[in-house]
mmCIF file of C-alpha atoms and ligand atoms in Angstrom:
data_model
loop_
_atom_site.group_PDB
_atom_site.id
_atom_site.type_symbol
_atom_site.label_atom_id
_atom_site.label_comp_id
_atom_site.label_asym_id
_atom_site.label_seq_id
_atom_site.Cartn_x
_atom_site.Cartn_y
_atom_site.Cartn_z
ATOM 1 C CA MET A 1 8.475 1.939 -23.939
ATOM 2 C CA ASN A 2 11.710 0.181 -25.945
ATOM 3 C CA GLY A 3 10.867 -3.470 -25.890
ATOM 4 C CA ASP A 4 11.445 -3.773 -22.336
ATOM 5 C CA GLY A 5 8.589 -5.379 -21.734
ATOM 6 C CA GLY A 6 7.528 -2.329 -19.352
ATOM 7 C CA ASP A 7 8.215 -4.565 -16.352
ATOM 8 C CA GLY A 8 11.960 -3.653 -15.497
ATOM 9 C CA ASP A 9 13.155 -0.607 -13.380
ATOM 10 C CA LEU A 10 12.032 2.261 -15.231
ATOM 11 C CA GLY A 11 15.370 4.582 -14.028
ATOM 12 C CA ALA A 12 17.424 1.677 -15.772
ATOM 13 C CA ILE A 13 15.443 2.006 -19.009
ATOM 14 C CA PHE A 14 15.650 5.773 -19.215
ATOM 15 C CA ARG A 15 19.476 5.503 -18.076
ATOM 16 C CA ARG A 16 20.003 3.334 -21.154
ATOM 17 C CA LEU A 17 18.158 5.518 -23.161
ATOM 18 C CA ILE A 18 19.831 8.586 -22.547
ATOM 19 C CA ARG A 19 23.323 6.800 -22.723
ATOM 20 C CA THR A 20 22.501 5.215 -26.007
ATOM 21 C CA THR A 21 20.330 8.118 -27.983
ATOM 22 C CA GLY A 22 21.285 11.292 -25.496
ATOM 23 C CA SER A 23 19.444 13.298 -23.137
ATOM 24 C CA ILE A 24 15.474 12.637 -23.700
ATOM 25 C CA SER A 25 12.774 15.637 -22.829
ATOM 26 C CA LEU A 26 11.190 16.124 -19.780
ATOM 27 C CA SER A 27 7.832 15.349 -21.350
ATOM 28 C CA GLN A 28 9.024 11.978 -22.143
ATOM 29 C CA PHE A 29 10.186 11.364 -18.864
ATOM 30 C CA MET A 30 6.996 12.490 -17.208
ATOM 31 C CA GLY A 31 4.646 10.877 -19.637
ATOM 32 C CA GLU A 32 6.325 7.215 -19.240
ATOM 33 C CA SER A 33 6.681 7.834 -15.543
ATOM 34 C CA ASN A 34 2.834 8.583 -15.152
ATOM 35 C CA ALA A 35 1.893 5.815 -17.647
ATOM 36 C CA ARG A 36 3.955 3.269 -15.501
ATOM 37 C CA TYR A 37 2.838 5.031 -12.168
ATOM 38 C CA TYR A 38 -0.955 4.879 -12.697
ATOM 39 C CA ALA A 39 -0.878 1.435 -14.741
ATOM 40 C CA HIS A 40 -0.937 -0.989 -11.794
ATOM 41 C CA ARG A 41 -2.083 1.154 -8.779
ATOM 42 C CA ASP A 42 -4.932 2.811 -7.203
ATOM 43 C CA PRO A 43 -3.097 5.877 -5.795
ATOM 44 C CA LEU A 44 -5.876 7.680 -4.157
ATOM 45 C CA GLY A 45 -6.894 8.305 -0.529
ATOM 46 C CA ALA A 46 -5.448 8.189 2.598
ATOM 47 C CA ALA A 47 -3.363 4.729 2.167
ATOM 48 C CA GLY A 48 -1.953 5.675 -1.006
ATOM 49 C CA ASP A 49 -0.085 8.780 -2.220
ATOM 50 C CA PHE A 50 -2.438 11.744 -2.635
ATOM 51 C CA VAL A 51 -6.067 12.863 -2.084
ATOM 52 C CA THR A 52 -8.424 14.570 -4.557
ATOM 53 C CA ALA A 53 -11.410 16.789 -4.077
ATOM 54 C CA PRO A 54 -14.135 13.890 -4.830
ATOM 55 C CA GLU A 55 -12.344 11.734 -1.846
ATOM 56 C CA VAL A 56 -12.314 14.602 0.382
ATOM 57 C CA SER A 57 -16.230 14.840 0.723
ATOM 58 C CA GLN A 58 -19.355 13.250 -1.067
ATOM 59 C CA MET A 59 -20.618 17.179 -1.513
ATOM 60 C CA PHE A 60 -17.753 18.019 -4.211
ATOM 61 C CA GLY A 61 -19.510 15.130 -7.147
ATOM 62 C CA GLU A 62 -22.678 16.163 -5.915
ATOM 63 C CA LEU A 63 -22.567 19.742 -6.702
ATOM 64 C CA ILE A 64 -21.022 18.603 -9.932
ATOM 65 C CA GLY A 65 -23.798 16.833 -10.661
ATOM 66 C CA LEU A 66 -26.293 19.186 -9.681
ATOM 67 C CA TRP A 67 -24.327 21.767 -12.265
ATOM 68 C CA LEU A 68 -24.717 19.503 -15.061
ATOM 69 C CA ALA A 69 -28.354 18.496 -14.438
ATOM 70 C CA ASP A 70 -29.154 22.010 -14.219
ATOM 71 C CA MET A 71 -27.598 22.592 -17.477
ATOM 72 C CA TRP A 72 -29.302 19.954 -19.376
ATOM 73 C CA ILE A 73 -32.785 20.789 -17.682
ATOM 74 C CA ARG A 74 -32.388 24.331 -18.918
ATOM 75 C CA VAL A 75 -31.809 23.606 -22.264
ATOM 76 C CA GLY A 76 -34.814 21.216 -22.440
ATOM 77 C CA ARG A 77 -33.859 17.808 -21.112
ATOM 78 C CA GLU A 78 -32.673 16.716 -24.479
ATOM 79 C CA GLU A 79 -32.003 12.662 -24.995
ATOM 80 C CA PRO A 80 -29.966 10.805 -25.224
ATOM 81 C CA VAL A 81 -27.299 12.404 -23.204
ATOM 82 C CA LEU A 82 -23.795 11.731 -22.441
ATOM 83 C CA TYR A 83 -21.960 11.898 -18.969
ATOM 84 C CA VAL A 84 -17.945 11.877 -20.262
ATOM 85 C CA GLU A 85 -15.258 11.654 -17.704
ATOM 86 C CA LEU A 86 -11.665 12.212 -17.887
ATOM 87 C CA GLY A 87 -9.536 10.255 -15.585
ATOM 88 C CA PRO A 88 -11.911 9.043 -13.066
ATOM 89 C CA GLY A 89 -9.663 8.025 -10.405
ATOM 90 C CA ARG A 90 -11.738 5.696 -8.350
ATOM 91 C CA GLY A 91 -14.975 6.633 -9.930
ATOM 92 C CA THR A 92 -16.057 8.536 -7.000
ATOM 93 C CA LEU A 93 -16.881 11.785 -8.506
ATOM 94 C CA ALA A 94 -18.850 10.006 -11.250
ATOM 95 C CA LYS A 95 -20.613 7.868 -8.490
ATOM 96 C CA ASP A 96 -21.739 11.266 -6.532
ATOM 97 C CA ALA A 97 -22.598 13.369 -9.483
ATOM 98 C CA LEU A 98 -24.651 10.705 -11.313
ATOM 99 C CA ARG A 99 -26.672 9.874 -8.211
ATOM 100 C CA ALA A 100 -27.130 13.917 -7.222
ATOM 101 C CA GLY A 101 -28.675 14.527 -10.877
ATOM 102 C CA LYS A 102 -30.651 11.241 -11.043
ATOM 103 C CA ARG A 103 -32.896 13.289 -8.336
ATOM 104 C CA TYR A 104 -33.636 15.613 -11.406
ATOM 105 C CA GLY A 105 -34.474 12.794 -14.108
ATOM 106 C CA PHE A 106 -30.655 12.975 -15.056
ATOM 107 C CA ALA A 107 -29.653 9.824 -16.402
ATOM 108 C CA PRO A 108 -26.877 9.901 -19.103
ATOM 109 C CA GLU A 109 -25.269 7.011 -20.757
ATOM 110 C CA VAL A 110 -21.905 7.198 -18.989
ATOM 111 C CA HIS A 111 -18.479 7.057 -20.897
ATOM 112 C CA LEU A 112 -15.299 7.005 -18.849
ATOM 113 C CA VAL A 113 -11.724 7.652 -20.359
ATOM 114 C CA GLU A 114 -9.039 5.992 -18.467
ATOM 115 C CA ALA A 115 -5.961 4.339 -19.266
ATOM 116 C CA SER A 116 -4.974 2.509 -16.033
ATOM 117 C CA THR A 117 -6.212 -1.147 -16.068
ATOM 118 C CA ALA A 118 -5.989 -1.151 -12.177
ATOM 119 C CA LEU A 119 -8.263 2.050 -11.765
ATOM 120 C CA ARG A 120 -10.722 1.044 -14.615
ATOM 121 C CA GLN A 121 -11.171 -2.057 -12.174
ATOM 122 C CA VAL A 122 -12.001 0.220 -8.991
ATOM 123 C CA GLN A 123 -14.277 2.372 -11.383
ATOM 124 C CA GLU A 124 -16.323 -0.578 -12.463
ATOM 125 C CA GLU A 125 -17.896 -1.141 -8.831
ATOM 126 C CA ALA A 126 -18.468 2.774 -8.391
ATOM 127 C CA VAL A 127 -20.269 3.034 -11.799
ATOM 128 C CA PRO A 128 -21.571 -0.048 -13.146
ATOM 129 C CA GLY A 129 -22.809 -0.042 -16.806
ATOM 130 C CA ALA A 130 -20.466 2.700 -17.697
ATOM 131 C CA THR A 131 -18.538 2.363 -21.227
ATOM 132 C CA TRP A 132 -14.608 2.513 -20.888
ATOM 133 C CA HIS A 133 -12.325 4.117 -23.427
ATOM 134 C CA THR A 134 -8.839 4.851 -23.827
ATOM 135 C CA ASP A 135 -9.017 8.260 -25.471
ATOM 136 C CA LEU A 136 -11.739 10.725 -26.635
ATOM 137 C CA SER A 137 -11.927 9.132 -30.165
ATOM 138 C CA THR A 138 -14.277 6.426 -29.384
ATOM 139 C CA VAL A 139 -16.618 8.479 -27.236
ATOM 140 C CA PRO A 140 -19.975 8.631 -29.560
ATOM 141 C CA GLN A 141 -20.531 11.760 -31.009
ATOM 142 C CA ASP A 142 -24.191 12.038 -31.959
ATOM 143 C CA CYS A 143 -25.791 13.412 -29.114
ATOM 144 C CA PRO A 144 -24.872 16.263 -26.323
ATOM 145 C CA MET A 145 -22.160 15.398 -23.822
ATOM 146 C CA LEU A 146 -21.672 16.734 -20.276
ATOM 147 C CA LEU A 147 -17.789 16.379 -19.621
ATOM 148 C CA VAL A 148 -15.996 16.297 -16.427
ATOM 149 C CA ALA A 149 -12.343 16.350 -15.685
ATOM 150 C CA ASN A 150 -10.633 16.615 -12.038
ATOM 151 C CA GLU A 151 -6.945 16.376 -11.652
ATOM 152 C CA PHE A 152 -6.898 15.004 -15.093
ATOM 153 C CA LEU A 153 -4.709 17.524 -17.226
ATOM 154 C CA ASP A 154 -2.234 18.034 -14.416
ATOM 155 C CA ALA A 155 -0.784 14.527 -14.972
ATOM 156 C CA LEU A 156 -0.351 15.148 -18.522
ATOM 157 C CA PRO A 157 3.239 15.515 -19.679
ATOM 158 C CA ILE A 158 4.757 19.015 -19.842
ATOM 159 C CA ARG A 159 7.487 20.611 -21.838
ATOM 160 C CA GLN A 160 9.857 23.184 -20.095
ATOM 161 C CA LEU A 161 11.710 26.013 -22.227
ATOM 162 C CA VAL A 162 14.599 27.683 -20.060
ATOM 163 C CA ARG A 163 16.436 31.033 -21.029
ATOM 164 C CA THR A 164 20.215 30.288 -21.135
ATOM 165 C CA ALA A 165 23.037 32.512 -21.698
ATOM 166 C CA GLU A 166 22.381 31.457 -25.264
ATOM 167 C CA GLY A 167 18.746 32.134 -25.550
ATOM 168 C CA TRP A 168 15.921 29.715 -25.266
ATOM 169 C CA ARG A 169 16.490 25.943 -25.372
ATOM 170 C CA GLU A 170 14.064 23.023 -24.124
ATOM 171 C CA ARG A 171 14.954 21.646 -20.491
ATOM 172 C CA MET A 172 16.054 18.051 -21.244
ATOM 173 C CA VAL A 173 16.808 15.415 -18.642
ATOM 174 C CA GLY A 174 20.473 13.963 -18.836
ATOM 175 C CA LEU A 175 22.772 12.052 -16.981
ATOM 176 C CA ASP A 176 25.693 13.006 -14.396
ATOM 177 C CA GLY A 177 26.898 9.584 -13.714
ATOM 178 C CA ASP A 178 23.920 7.430 -12.626
ATOM 179 C CA ALA A 179 22.011 10.733 -11.629
ATOM 180 C CA PHE A 180 19.232 12.346 -13.725
ATOM 181 C CA VAL A 181 19.619 15.926 -14.233
ATOM 182 C CA PHE A 182 18.225 18.850 -16.088
ATOM 183 C CA ILE A 183 20.539 20.042 -19.094
ATOM 184 C CA ALA A 184 19.694 22.427 -22.005
ATOM 185 C CA GLY A 185 18.667 20.894 -25.049
ATOM 186 C CA ARG A 186 21.071 21.819 -28.153
ATOM 187 C CA GLN A 187 18.532 23.334 -30.692
ATOM 188 C CA PRO A 188 17.688 27.236 -30.305
ATOM 189 C CA MET A 189 14.053 27.538 -28.924
ATOM 190 C CA ASP A 190 13.552 31.325 -29.373
ATOM 191 C CA ALA A 191 11.368 31.393 -31.973
ATOM 192 C CA ALA A 192 9.096 29.231 -29.979
ATOM 193 C CA VAL A 193 8.727 31.130 -27.308
ATOM 194 C CA PRO A 194 5.842 34.257 -27.180
ATOM 195 C CA ALA A 195 7.331 37.500 -28.282
ATOM 196 C CA GLU A 196 6.677 39.142 -24.971
ATOM 197 C CA TRP A 197 8.932 36.695 -23.199
ATOM 198 C CA ARG A 198 11.884 36.341 -25.608
ATOM 199 C CA ASP A 199 14.329 38.818 -23.844
ATOM 200 C CA ALA A 200 13.267 37.639 -20.184
ATOM 201 C CA ALA A 201 16.421 37.305 -17.884
ATOM 202 C CA GLN A 202 18.582 34.194 -18.041
ATOM 203 C CA GLY A 203 16.909 31.328 -16.139
ATOM 204 C CA THR A 204 13.379 32.237 -16.697
ATOM 205 C CA LEU A 205 11.494 29.229 -17.352
ATOM 206 C CA LEU A 206 8.113 28.497 -19.063
ATOM 207 C CA GLU A 207 6.088 25.460 -19.504
ATOM 208 C CA THR A 208 3.840 24.037 -22.018
ATOM 209 C CA ASN A 209 1.314 21.252 -22.079
ATOM 210 C CA PRO A 210 0.672 19.985 -25.369
ATOM 211 C CA GLY A 211 -1.325 17.138 -24.471
ATOM 212 C CA ALA A 212 -3.471 19.250 -22.404
ATOM 213 C CA ALA A 213 -3.842 21.770 -25.333
ATOM 214 C CA ALA A 214 -5.132 18.724 -27.538
ATOM 215 C CA VAL A 215 -7.628 17.601 -25.054
ATOM 216 C CA VAL A 216 -8.877 21.085 -24.836
ATOM 217 C CA TYR A 217 -9.157 21.571 -28.491
ATOM 218 C CA GLU A 218 -11.012 18.052 -28.737
ATOM 219 C CA VAL A 219 -13.718 18.446 -25.836
ATOM 220 C CA ALA A 220 -14.520 22.591 -27.255
ATOM 221 C CA GLY A 221 -14.965 20.658 -30.763
ATOM 222 C CA ARG A 222 -17.199 18.560 -29.686
ATOM 223 C CA LEU A 223 -19.079 20.503 -27.570
ATOM 224 C CA ALA A 224 -19.744 22.714 -30.571
ATOM 225 C CA GLU A 225 -20.808 20.126 -32.909
ATOM 226 C CA GLN A 226 -22.682 17.907 -30.376
ATOM 227 C CA GLY A 227 -24.113 20.560 -27.794
ATOM 228 C CA GLY A 228 -23.318 20.392 -24.108
ATOM 229 C CA ALA A 229 -21.061 21.674 -21.349
ATOM 230 C CA ALA A 230 -17.936 20.952 -19.747
ATOM 231 C CA LEU A 231 -16.330 21.454 -16.058
ATOM 232 C CA ILE A 232 -12.228 21.309 -16.059
ATOM 233 C CA ILE A 233 -11.052 21.477 -12.634
ATOM 234 C CA ASP A 234 -7.276 21.407 -11.750
ATOM 235 C CA TYR A 235 -4.620 23.482 -9.929
ATOM 236 C CA GLY A 236 -2.806 26.269 -11.648
ATOM 237 C CA ALA A 237 -3.099 29.928 -12.428
ATOM 238 C CA ALA A 238 -5.599 31.781 -14.461
ATOM 239 C CA GLU A 239 -2.672 33.825 -16.227
ATOM 240 C CA LEU A 240 0.494 32.323 -18.163
ATOM 241 C CA ARG A 241 3.350 32.692 -15.178
ATOM 242 C CA ALA A 242 7.162 31.795 -15.320
ATOM 243 C CA GLY A 243 8.770 29.039 -13.268
ATOM 244 C CA SER A 244 9.000 25.136 -12.724
ATOM 245 C CA THR A 245 5.700 23.826 -11.493
ATOM 246 C CA LEU A 246 6.848 20.455 -11.633
ATOM 247 C CA GLN A 247 6.386 18.189 -8.710
ATOM 248 C CA ALA A 248 6.129 14.556 -7.684
ATOM 249 C CA VAL A 249 4.371 13.178 -4.785
ATOM 250 C CA ARG A 250 4.508 9.702 -2.804
ATOM 251 C CA ALA A 251 2.646 8.745 0.388
ATOM 252 C CA HIS A 252 1.492 12.516 0.792
ATOM 253 C CA THR A 253 4.717 14.039 0.542
ATOM 254 C CA LYS A 254 6.723 15.957 -1.915
ATOM 255 C CA VAL A 255 9.824 13.878 -3.187
ATOM 256 C CA ASP A 256 12.411 14.684 -6.101
ATOM 257 C CA PRO A 257 11.139 13.936 -9.506
ATOM 258 C CA PHE A 258 13.968 11.982 -10.648
ATOM 259 C CA ALA A 259 14.306 9.721 -7.375
ATOM 260 C CA ALA A 260 12.063 6.987 -8.277
ATOM 261 C CA PRO A 261 10.631 7.417 -11.983
ATOM 262 C CA GLY A 262 7.308 5.665 -12.226
ATOM 263 C CA GLU A 263 6.912 5.503 -8.353
ATOM 264 C CA ALA A 264 5.798 8.878 -7.331
ATOM 265 C CA ASP A 265 2.676 11.240 -9.144
ATOM 266 C CA LEU A 266 4.167 13.606 -11.267
ATOM 267 C CA THR A 267 2.265 16.523 -12.073
ATOM 268 C CA ALA A 268 2.318 20.178 -13.043
ATOM 269 C CA HIS A 269 0.034 23.311 -12.751
ATOM 270 C CA VAL A 270 -2.510 23.774 -15.659
ATOM 271 C CA ASP A 271 -2.367 26.838 -17.603
ATOM 272 C CA PHE A 272 -5.872 27.945 -17.962
ATOM 273 C CA ALA A 273 -5.664 31.238 -19.590
ATOM 274 C CA THR A 274 -3.990 29.375 -22.721
ATOM 275 C CA LEU A 275 -6.532 26.601 -22.558
ATOM 276 C CA ALA A 276 -9.504 29.258 -22.369
ATOM 277 C CA ARG A 277 -8.003 30.580 -25.602
ATOM 278 C CA ILE A 278 -7.908 27.218 -27.161
ATOM 279 C CA ALA A 279 -11.644 26.627 -26.490
ATOM 280 C CA GLN A 280 -12.797 30.078 -27.838
ATOM 281 C CA SER A 281 -10.784 29.105 -31.033
ATOM 282 C CA ARG A 282 -13.346 26.409 -31.638
ATOM 283 C CA GLU A 283 -16.812 28.702 -31.430
ATOM 284 C CA VAL A 284 -17.296 27.524 -27.585
ATOM 285 C CA ARG A 285 -18.214 29.786 -25.100
ATOM 286 C CA HIS A 286 -15.936 30.143 -22.047
ATOM 287 C CA LEU A 287 -18.253 30.602 -19.223
ATOM 288 C CA GLY A 288 -15.194 31.623 -16.860
ATOM 289 C CA THR A 289 -12.225 30.029 -14.979
ATOM 290 C CA VAL A 290 -12.709 31.069 -11.406
ATOM 291 C CA THR A 291 -11.493 29.549 -8.103
ATOM 292 C CA GLN A 292 -12.858 26.267 -6.728
ATOM 293 C CA GLY A 293 -13.645 27.949 -3.343
ATOM 294 C CA ASN A 294 -15.776 30.540 -5.074
ATOM 295 C CA TRP A 295 -17.252 28.107 -7.549
ATOM 296 C CA LEU A 296 -18.364 25.472 -4.748
ATOM 297 C CA ARG A 297 -19.815 28.675 -2.533
ATOM 298 C CA ALA A 298 -21.835 30.044 -5.077
ATOM 299 C CA LEU A 299 -23.268 26.605 -5.764
ATOM 300 C CA GLY A 300 -24.175 26.379 -2.143
ATOM 301 C CA ILE A 301 -21.635 24.198 -0.561
ATOM 302 C CA GLU A 302 -22.105 25.532 2.894
ATOM 303 C CA MET A 303 -25.657 25.081 2.859
ATOM 304 C CA ARG A 304 -25.357 21.666 1.632
ATOM 305 C CA ALA A 305 -22.790 21.009 4.535
ATOM 306 C CA GLN A 306 -25.455 22.298 6.956
ATOM 307 C CA SER A 307 -27.925 20.082 6.001
ATOM 308 C CA LEU A 308 -25.604 17.081 5.876
ATOM 309 C CA ALA A 309 -24.376 17.797 9.384
ATOM 310 C CA ALA A 310 -27.916 18.489 10.858
ATOM 311 C CA ARG A 311 -28.973 14.749 9.490
ATOM 312 C CA ALA A 312 -25.628 13.400 10.730
ATOM 313 C CA PRO A 313 -24.569 15.130 13.927
ATOM 314 C CA HIS A 314 -21.881 12.835 14.822
ATOM 315 C CA TYR A 315 -19.939 13.561 11.500
ATOM 316 C CA ALA A 316 -20.577 17.425 11.885
ATOM 317 C CA GLU A 317 -17.073 17.955 12.907
ATOM 318 C CA ASP A 318 -15.634 15.861 9.816
ATOM 319 C CA ILE A 319 -18.055 17.600 7.379
ATOM 320 C CA ALA A 320 -16.913 21.159 8.337
ATOM 321 C CA ILE A 321 -13.169 20.022 8.143
ATOM 322 C CA ALA A 322 -14.241 18.597 4.561
ATOM 323 C CA THR A 323 -15.930 21.586 3.565
ATOM 324 C CA ARG A 324 -12.830 23.762 4.858
ATOM 325 C CA ARG A 325 -10.542 21.781 2.716
ATOM 326 C CA LEU A 326 -12.359 22.082 -0.233
ATOM 327 C CA VAL A 327 -13.272 26.175 -0.136
ATOM 328 C CA ALA A 328 -10.645 27.704 1.834
ATOM 329 C CA ASP A 329 -8.131 29.880 0.543
ATOM 330 C CA GLU A 330 -5.172 28.335 2.231
ATOM 331 C CA GLN A 331 -6.115 24.959 1.302
ATOM 332 C CA MET A 332 -7.795 23.937 -2.003
ATOM 333 C CA GLY A 333 -10.207 27.035 -2.444
ATOM 334 C CA GLN A 334 -7.566 29.417 -4.203
ATOM 335 C CA LEU A 335 -5.066 27.125 -5.964
ATOM 336 C CA PHE A 336 -7.764 24.949 -7.805
ATOM 337 C CA LYS A 337 -9.827 26.569 -10.593
ATOM 338 C CA VAL A 338 -13.065 25.511 -12.086
ATOM 339 C CA MET A 339 -13.284 26.230 -15.896
ATOM 340 C CA GLY A 340 -16.701 26.262 -17.460
ATOM 341 C CA LEU A 341 -17.406 25.677 -21.294
ATOM 342 C CA ALA A 342 -20.794 25.555 -22.940
ATOM 343 C CA ALA A 343 -21.845 24.920 -26.487
ATOM 344 C CA PRO A 344 -23.663 27.977 -28.164
ATOM 345 C CA GLY A 345 -27.181 27.895 -27.115
ATOM 346 C CA TRP A 346 -26.326 26.589 -23.962
ATOM 347 C CA PRO A 347 -26.984 28.643 -20.757
ATOM 348 C CA ASP A 348 -24.443 30.007 -18.668
ATOM 349 C CA GLY A 349 -24.422 27.711 -15.659
ATOM 350 C CA THR A 350 -24.276 28.989 -12.256
ATOM 351 C CA GLY A 351 -20.828 30.242 -10.613
ATOM 352 C CA PHE A 352 -19.103 31.573 -13.381
ATOM 353 C CA ASP A 353 -18.452 35.143 -13.932
ATOM 354 C CA ALA A 354 -20.364 35.075 -17.314
ATOM 355 C CA ASN A 355 -23.670 35.055 -14.750
HETATM 356 N N1 SAH B 1 -10.505 12.464 -11.488
HETATM 357 C C1 SAH B 1 -9.833 11.782 -9.997
HETATM 358 C C2 SAH B 1 -8.526 11.130 -10.384
HETATM 359 C C3 SAH B 1 -7.453 12.270 -10.581
HETATM 360 S S1 SAH B 1 -5.807 11.059 -10.928
HETATM 361 C C4 SAH B 1 -9.970 12.344 -8.945
HETATM 362 O O1 SAH B 1 -10.217 13.859 -9.226
HETATM 363 O O2 SAH B 1 -10.351 11.786 -7.836
HETATM 364 C C5 SAH B 1 -5.415 11.233 -12.492
HETATM 365 C C6 SAH B 1 -6.511 10.563 -13.280
HETATM 366 O O3 SAH B 1 -6.169 10.357 -15.062
HETATM 367 C C7 SAH B 1 -6.428 8.751 -13.213
HETATM 368 O O4 SAH B 1 -7.719 8.301 -13.135
HETATM 369 C C8 SAH B 1 -5.139 8.230 -14.272
HETATM 370 O O5 SAH B 1 -5.391 6.794 -14.363
HETATM 371 C C9 SAH B 1 -6.071 9.102 -15.129
HETATM 372 N N2 SAH B 1 -4.823 9.474 -16.353
HETATM 373 C C10 SAH B 1 -3.800 9.717 -16.147
HETATM 374 N N3 SAH B 1 -3.029 10.156 -17.315
HETATM 375 C C11 SAH B 1 -4.091 9.487 -18.468
HETATM 376 C C12 SAH B 1 -3.908 9.375 -19.872
HETATM 377 N N4 SAH B 1 -3.020 9.989 -20.629
HETATM 378 N N5 SAH B 1 -5.070 9.088 -20.605
HETATM 379 C C13 SAH B 1 -5.998 8.365 -19.561
HETATM 380 N N6 SAH B 1 -6.161 8.683 -18.453
HETATM 381 C C14 SAH B 1 -5.055 9.204 -17.466
#
């Protein structure tokens, strides 16, 4: 980040930076931490730090593949067509989705947007023949695209604004001795806060994610131009809420986000209401934002689980546990949301309010 070569202790680099130039934004802290975190490791799975829906069960990727294939078939099987995934992790979702779609003749060109060299290597095994990109800008623009992003936006750096006694300020990362602490930035931020929040009680905290906003703006613009549809899946509320959702996870346990920068996965909830507004500003249709549990049930996950269990009775209990994990309210079913977007002229897609 500052000519250090990137291999030194990120905590030491941040301390030197803060001592030299003053406090840094949470966005810088989170962005650098996650870039370091993802660059050299595969954090997914039981042996890693966290488990995502595609790693829970093949049914997750398969149902996504069927949803995408169904959209493509209903619009007339246009060729060529792209499968684009943002932050594909171990490539499991892509592999399961493409296998399921292939049975219906859906054989798209595969484009994966991935920053981590370590994860690209894992993805090459899972999805041979794909093309990799560091961001969307190099993904082809001349044909329809079916895009998926699961637990991608939550890893992008957020900013936090906090209502202090002196008004709204950005929440910055400073130092107390050697320890990282939150401190209020010096510049007033009242004008950056929506009018209805300006007089909120002292201590009220709002989050914004400019990176997520930029990605959805770009995706929606491309859908309107190229045709296609997108599924954006992540945890977060359907409406803007106050409060910090920043969390750090290491070895399946929540840890202090400041404890070891670059060694834990830093995430924040995704603000779907704002993202839906951004998408709609670009002539794309917001099909809806629904809970993961309801969406997967509408796509028939329970029937799919039964037929898998009938074919592999030894795994019936595992399949039932995985299904509950994906759909039950107290597990991933309620907190995770699925946002659907579609180009004008494309169908409504199964599982959304628009149906
Ligand atoms: N979608 C996968 C992995 C989620 S973890 C799954 O559901 O299992 C987040 C993924 O996004 C990882 O692949 C990570 O390397 C990638 N990622 C995080 N920040 C990124 C960025 N700024 N640009 C591109 N990829 C990024």
